[in-house]
GROMACS .gro file of C-alpha atoms in nm:
model
   46
    1MET     CA    1   0.000   0.000   0.000
    2GLY     CA    2   0.284   0.239   0.085
    3LYS     CA    3   0.446   0.197  -0.257
    4GLU     CA    4   0.113   0.253  -0.437
    5LYS     CA    5   0.055   0.579  -0.251
    6LEU     CA    6   0.409   0.692  -0.328
    7MET     CA    7   0.360   0.605  -0.695
    8LYS     CA    8   0.035   0.804  -0.711
    9LYS     CA    9   0.198   1.106  -0.544
   10THR     CA   10   0.495   1.085  -0.781
   11ILE     CA   11   0.270   1.062  -1.089
   12ILE     CA   12   0.060   1.357  -0.968
   13ALA     CA   13   0.375   1.563  -0.901
   14VAL     CA   14   0.511   1.482  -1.248
   15LEU     CA   15   0.178   1.576  -1.410
   16ILE     CA   16   0.165   1.906  -1.221
   17CYS     CA   17   0.526   1.989  -1.311
   18SER     CA   18   0.474   1.907  -1.678
   19ALA     CA   19   0.153   2.114  -1.682
   20ILE     CA   20   0.341   2.411  -1.533
   21VAL     CA   21   0.624   2.372  -1.786
   22LEU     CA   22   0.381   2.344  -2.078
   23SER     CA   23   0.173   2.644  -1.968
   24GLY     CA   24   0.494   2.843  -1.910
   25ALA     CA   25   0.623   2.759  -2.258
   26TRP     CA   26   0.282   2.841  -2.409
   27TYR     CA   27   0.270   3.174  -2.223
   28THR     CA   28   0.626   3.258  -2.331
   29ALA     CA   29   0.547   3.180  -2.695
   30LEU     CA   30   0.227   3.383  -2.672
   31ALA     CA   31   0.383   3.688  -2.502
   32GLU     CA   32   0.729   3.669  -2.662
   33ASP     CA   33   0.684   3.983  -2.874
   34LYS     CA   34   0.540   4.180  -2.581
   35GLU     CA   35   0.822   4.071  -2.349
   36ILE     CA   36   1.089   4.170  -2.603
   37THR     CA   37   0.941   4.519  -2.652
   38ASP     CA   38   0.893   4.564  -2.276
   39SER     CA   39   1.254   4.468  -2.199
   40GLN     CA   40   1.382   4.700  -2.473
   41GLN     CA   41   1.179   4.988  -2.328
   42LEU     CA   42   1.315   4.909  -1.980
   43PHE     CA   43   1.675   4.915  -2.104
   44GLU     CA   44   1.614   5.241  -2.293
   45SER     CA   45   1.453   5.410  -1.990
   46LYS     CA   46   1.759   5.319  -1.777
   0.00000   0.00000   0.00000
């Protein structure tokens, strides 16, 4: 029983991590242009 619970927790953790990575990559791809322009404006203002 202990191993099964550990396996379930590990699988859930892996799923959550992969979901975070995927959503982060999707957000980066979506907002890439905005981020580039924002960072350029920040450097110029400094």
